[in-house]
mmCIF file of C-alpha atoms in Angstrom:
data_model
loop_
_atom_site.group_PDB
_atom_site.id
_atom_site.type_symbol
_atom_site.label_atom_id
_atom_site.label_comp_id
_atom_site.label_asym_id
_atom_site.label_seq_id
_atom_site.Cartn_x
_atom_site.Cartn_y
_atom_site.Cartn_z
ATOM 1 C CA UNK A 165 17.796 0.600 15.110
ATOM 2 C CA UNK A 166 14.496 2.185 15.424
ATOM 3 C CA UNK A 167 14.444 5.926 16.157
ATOM 4 C CA UNK A 168 12.599 6.547 19.600
ATOM 5 C CA UNK A 169 9.292 7.664 20.316
ATOM 6 C CA UNK A 170 8.493 11.075 18.734
ATOM 7 C CA UNK A 171 7.644 14.152 21.037
ATOM 8 C CA UNK A 172 4.786 16.061 21.634
ATOM 9 C CA UNK A 173 6.826 19.159 20.484
ATOM 10 C CA UNK A 174 8.165 17.147 17.384
ATOM 11 C CA UNK A 175 5.029 15.845 16.142
ATOM 12 C CA UNK A 176 4.035 19.964 16.513
ATOM 13 C CA UNK A 177 6.964 20.173 14.453
ATOM 14 C CA UNK A 178 5.704 17.823 11.724
ATOM 15 C CA UNK A 179 1.646 19.201 11.393
ATOM 16 C CA UNK A 180 3.858 22.834 10.557
ATOM 17 C CA UNK A 181 5.461 21.434 8.183
ATOM 18 C CA UNK A 182 2.910 19.678 6.539
ATOM 19 C CA UNK A 183 0.728 23.021 6.753
ATOM 20 C CA UNK A 184 3.287 25.347 5.292
ATOM 21 C CA UNK A 185 3.557 22.490 2.291
ATOM 22 C CA UNK A 186 0.108 21.612 2.064
ATOM 23 C CA UNK A 187 -2.269 23.803 -0.788
ATOM 24 C CA UNK A 188 -5.545 24.086 1.455
ATOM 25 C CA UNK A 189 -4.922 20.710 3.445
ATOM 26 C CA UNK A 190 -4.343 18.819 0.277
ATOM 27 C CA UNK A 191 -0.778 17.672 0.180
ATOM 28 C CA UNK A 192 1.989 17.469 -3.155
ATOM 29 C CA UNK A 193 2.859 13.667 -3.806
ATOM 30 C CA UNK A 194 5.663 12.671 -2.468
ATOM 31 C CA UNK A 195 5.885 14.879 1.010
ATOM 32 C CA UNK A 196 5.594 12.056 3.318
ATOM 33 C CA UNK A 197 8.923 11.159 2.165
ATOM 34 C CA UNK A 198 10.397 14.401 2.106
ATOM 35 C CA UNK A 199 9.011 15.297 5.660
ATOM 36 C CA UNK A 200 10.282 11.909 6.991
ATOM 37 C CA UNK A 201 13.912 12.426 6.182
ATOM 38 C CA UNK A 202 14.005 16.302 7.447
ATOM 39 C CA UNK A 203 13.151 14.675 10.990
ATOM 40 C CA UNK A 204 14.280 11.199 10.888
ATOM 41 C CA UNK A 205 11.188 8.974 11.152
ATOM 42 C CA UNK A 206 9.689 6.194 8.803
ATOM 43 C CA UNK A 207 7.000 7.883 6.272
ATOM 44 C CA UNK A 208 4.460 5.252 7.754
ATOM 45 C CA UNK A 209 4.704 7.660 11.147
ATOM 46 C CA UNK A 210 4.191 10.947 9.615
ATOM 47 C CA UNK A 211 0.956 9.740 7.710
ATOM 48 C CA UNK A 212 0.047 8.448 10.764
ATOM 49 C CA UNK A 213 -0.225 11.918 12.689
ATOM 50 C CA UNK A 214 -1.118 13.901 9.352
ATOM 51 C CA UNK A 215 -4.229 11.844 9.041
ATOM 52 C CA UNK A 216 -5.353 12.091 12.977
ATOM 53 C CA UNK A 217 -4.817 15.856 12.418
ATOM 54 C CA UNK A 218 -6.774 15.960 9.542
ATOM 55 C CA UNK A 219 -9.427 13.849 11.001
ATOM 56 C CA UNK A 220 -9.879 15.717 14.489
ATOM 57 C CA UNK A 221 -9.997 19.016 12.101
ATOM 58 C CA UNK A 222 -12.383 17.862 9.778
ATOM 59 C CA UNK A 223 -14.614 17.162 13.104
ATOM 60 C CA UNK A 224 -14.009 20.219 14.127
ATOM 61 C CA UNK A 225 -11.711 20.001 16.800
ATOM 62 C CA UNK A 226 -10.087 23.489 17.005
ATOM 63 C CA UNK A 227 -5.736 22.876 16.400
ATOM 64 C CA UNK A 228 -6.317 19.615 15.359
ATOM 65 C CA UNK A 229 -5.437 16.600 17.176
ATOM 66 C CA UNK A 230 -1.076 16.256 17.265
ATOM 67 C CA UNK A 231 -0.495 14.894 20.823
ATOM 68 C CA UNK A 232 0.924 11.351 21.707
ATOM 69 C CA UNK A 233 -0.877 8.371 22.295
ATOM 70 C CA UNK A 234 1.315 6.587 23.703
ATOM 71 C CA UNK A 235 0.544 8.329 27.322
ATOM 72 C CA UNK A 236 -2.244 7.399 27.583
ATOM 73 C CA UNK A 237 -2.119 3.963 26.346
ATOM 74 C CA UNK A 238 1.021 2.417 27.267
ATOM 75 C CA UNK A 239 1.260 0.254 30.694
ATOM 76 C CA UNK A 240 -0.993 -1.809 32.572
ATOM 77 C CA UNK A 241 -4.429 -1.389 32.978
ATOM 78 C CA UNK A 242 -5.936 -0.079 36.165
ATOM 79 C CA UNK A 243 -8.373 -2.666 38.032
ATOM 80 C CA UNK A 244 -11.763 -2.059 38.421
ATOM 81 C CA UNK A 245 -11.328 -0.484 42.784
ATOM 82 C CA UNK A 246 -15.373 -1.614 43.117
ATOM 83 C CA UNK A 247 -14.902 -5.132 42.391
ATOM 84 C CA UNK A 248 -11.811 -4.956 45.150
ATOM 85 C CA UNK A 249 -14.321 -3.458 47.385
ATOM 86 C CA UNK A 250 -16.775 -5.982 46.532
ATOM 87 C CA UNK A 251 -14.054 -9.207 47.285
ATOM 88 C CA UNK A 252 -12.991 -7.806 50.228
ATOM 89 C CA UNK A 253 -16.860 -6.905 51.824
ATOM 90 C CA UNK A 254 -17.575 -10.916 51.189
ATOM 91 C CA UNK A 255 -14.637 -12.536 53.644
ATOM 92 C CA UNK A 256 -15.317 -12.925 57.033
ATOM 93 C CA UNK A 257 -14.471 -10.066 59.401
ATOM 94 C CA UNK A 258 -12.255 -13.170 60.796
ATOM 95 C CA UNK A 259 -10.698 -13.286 57.484
ATOM 96 C CA UNK A 260 -9.634 -9.898 57.202
ATOM 97 C CA UNK A 261 -6.783 -9.931 60.134
ATOM 98 C CA UNK A 262 -4.005 -10.025 57.842
ATOM 99 C CA UNK A 263 -2.897 -8.213 54.811
ATOM 100 C CA UNK A 264 -1.514 -11.772 52.917
ATOM 101 C CA UNK A 265 -4.895 -13.385 53.828
ATOM 102 C CA UNK A 266 -7.120 -10.856 52.611
ATOM 103 C CA UNK A 267 -5.487 -10.933 49.233
ATOM 104 C CA UNK A 268 -5.242 -14.909 49.776
ATOM 105 C CA UNK A 269 -9.414 -15.073 50.508
ATOM 106 C CA UNK A 270 -10.165 -12.408 47.665
ATOM 107 C CA UNK A 271 -7.914 -13.861 45.173
ATOM 108 C CA UNK A 272 -5.939 -10.645 44.761
ATOM 109 C CA UNK A 273 -2.479 -9.923 45.070
ATOM 110 C CA UNK A 274 -0.949 -7.948 48.339
ATOM 111 C CA UNK A 275 -0.219 -5.152 46.102
ATOM 112 C CA UNK A 276 -3.546 -4.208 44.997
ATOM 113 C CA UNK A 277 -4.783 -4.742 48.706
ATOM 114 C CA UNK A 278 -2.031 -2.594 49.764
ATOM 115 C CA UNK A 279 -2.871 0.204 47.053
ATOM 116 C CA UNK A 280 -6.637 -0.345 48.237
ATOM 117 C CA UNK A 281 -6.060 0.748 51.463
ATOM 118 C CA UNK A 282 -3.205 3.547 50.746
ATOM 119 C CA UNK A 283 -5.490 5.057 48.456
ATOM 120 C CA UNK A 284 -8.733 4.854 50.760
ATOM 121 C CA UNK A 285 -10.838 2.342 49.304
ATOM 122 C CA UNK A 286 -10.815 0.262 52.179
ATOM 123 C CA UNK A 287 -9.540 1.221 55.930
ATOM 124 C CA UNK A 288 -7.641 -0.327 58.324
ATOM 125 C CA UNK A 289 -10.560 -0.276 61.797
ATOM 126 C CA UNK A 290 -9.207 -2.464 65.077
ATOM 127 C CA UNK A 291 -11.390 -3.636 67.099
ATOM 128 C CA UNK A 292 -11.693 -4.914 71.172
ATOM 129 C CA UNK A 293 -13.259 -7.306 72.134
ATOM 130 C CA UNK A 294 -16.020 -6.189 74.995
ATOM 131 C CA UNK A 295 -18.555 -7.675 76.861
ATOM 132 C CA UNK A 296 -21.771 -6.489 75.490
ATOM 133 C CA UNK A 297 -23.618 -4.899 79.273
ATOM 134 C CA UNK A 298 -27.494 -5.629 79.465
ATOM 135 C CA UNK A 299 -29.439 -3.507 82.236
ATOM 136 C CA UNK A 300 -29.443 -6.384 84.282
ATOM 137 C CA UNK A 301 -25.327 -7.044 84.197
ATOM 138 C CA UNK A 302 -25.601 -3.032 84.881
ATOM 139 C CA UNK A 303 -27.185 -3.478 88.252
ATOM 140 C CA UNK A 304 -25.587 -5.713 89.365
ATOM 141 C CA UNK A 305 -22.329 -4.060 89.203
ATOM 142 C CA UNK A 306 -23.520 -1.101 90.955
ATOM 143 C CA UNK A 307 -25.043 -3.062 93.600
ATOM 144 C CA UNK A 308 -21.846 -4.801 93.869
ATOM 145 C CA UNK A 309 -20.011 -1.061 93.892
ATOM 146 C CA UNK A 310 -22.218 -0.284 97.000
ATOM 147 C CA UNK A 311 -21.529 -3.167 98.813
ATOM 148 C CA UNK A 312 -18.114 -1.854 99.493
ATOM 149 C CA UNK A 313 -19.789 1.074 101.202
ATOM 150 C CA UNK A 314 -19.333 0.941 104.145
ATOM 151 C CA UNK A 315 -23.437 2.488 105.872
ATOM 152 C CA UNK A 316 -21.814 3.722 109.072
ATOM 153 C CA UNK A 317 -19.072 6.735 107.716
ATOM 154 C CA UNK A 318 -20.336 6.590 104.193
ATOM 155 C CA UNK A 319 -16.781 5.869 102.964
ATOM 156 C CA UNK A 320 -15.327 3.478 100.546
ATOM 157 C CA UNK A 321 -13.589 0.687 102.059
ATOM 158 C CA UNK A 322 -10.113 0.451 100.796
ATOM 159 C CA UNK A 323 -10.349 -2.896 99.044
ATOM 160 C CA UNK A 324 -7.110 -4.145 100.865
ATOM 161 C CA UNK A 325 -8.070 -7.876 101.405
ATOM 162 C CA UNK A 326 -8.995 -8.426 97.806
ATOM 163 C CA UNK A 327 -7.559 -9.027 94.340
ATOM 164 C CA UNK A 328 -8.682 -7.131 91.475
ATOM 165 C CA UNK A 329 -8.887 -9.068 88.185
ATOM 166 C CA UNK A 330 -9.903 -6.929 85.123
ATOM 167 C CA UNK A 331 -12.794 -8.695 83.901
ATOM 168 C CA UNK A 332 -12.034 -8.394 80.048
ATOM 169 C CA UNK A 333 -9.906 -11.064 80.419
ATOM 170 C CA UNK A 334 -12.774 -13.559 81.099
ATOM 171 C CA UNK A 335 -14.340 -12.441 77.972
ATOM 172 C CA UNK A 336 -11.492 -12.423 75.481
ATOM 173 C CA UNK A 337 -11.131 -15.572 73.064
ATOM 174 C CA UNK A 338 -8.029 -17.287 72.986
ATOM 175 C CA UNK A 339 -7.724 -18.036 69.829
ATOM 176 C CA UNK A 340 -7.858 -14.675 68.447
ATOM 177 C CA UNK A 341 -5.980 -11.562 70.189
ATOM 178 C CA UNK A 342 -8.140 -9.736 72.036
ATOM 179 C CA UNK A 343 -7.289 -6.544 69.658
ATOM 180 C CA UNK A 344 -8.151 -7.723 65.931
ATOM 181 C CA UNK A 345 -6.769 -5.259 62.758
ATOM 182 C CA UNK A 346 -9.409 -5.740 59.784
ATOM 183 C CA UNK A 347 -9.831 -4.032 56.881
ATOM 184 C CA UNK A 348 -13.484 -2.247 56.119
ATOM 185 C CA UNK A 349 -14.889 -1.086 52.865
ATOM 186 C CA UNK A 350 -15.432 3.044 53.297
#
């Protein structure tokens, strides 16, 4: 059964052992086996650590390089977030209302969409369907409101004989909810 990976402290101790046994940077014969037996690992492992350290010192790195590279090289590689932003931007706004639909349309995973939202790469926006008023519409609204003012008293009529219906329901799209959530790039 193989030994687990060496810690950074063990790697530093191996380098210190090599430095003690070396003569002006040159290792005597059989030192790899001796050090590997002391630390309970393979001779190829300690030779790889020493060679990496020696190359770094030759390149001018003070103290050499002995830390493990496993921390930087292991695990799943991170997807480019700019590509995610571009894929989401290509989707029509109507197709961005549901996370699952965004992921399916963009060809990326739902987890990646959720992660992009949490990292702030794309953000959730809520839009309201509002009628775009022209200047003529605004003028008609003012004239309509003025028609309820009594000319003799200049008081607003109580409108007890009228039924008020909110106009936003006339402009709302019946197929899509009047409040839509979608994701936009920042």
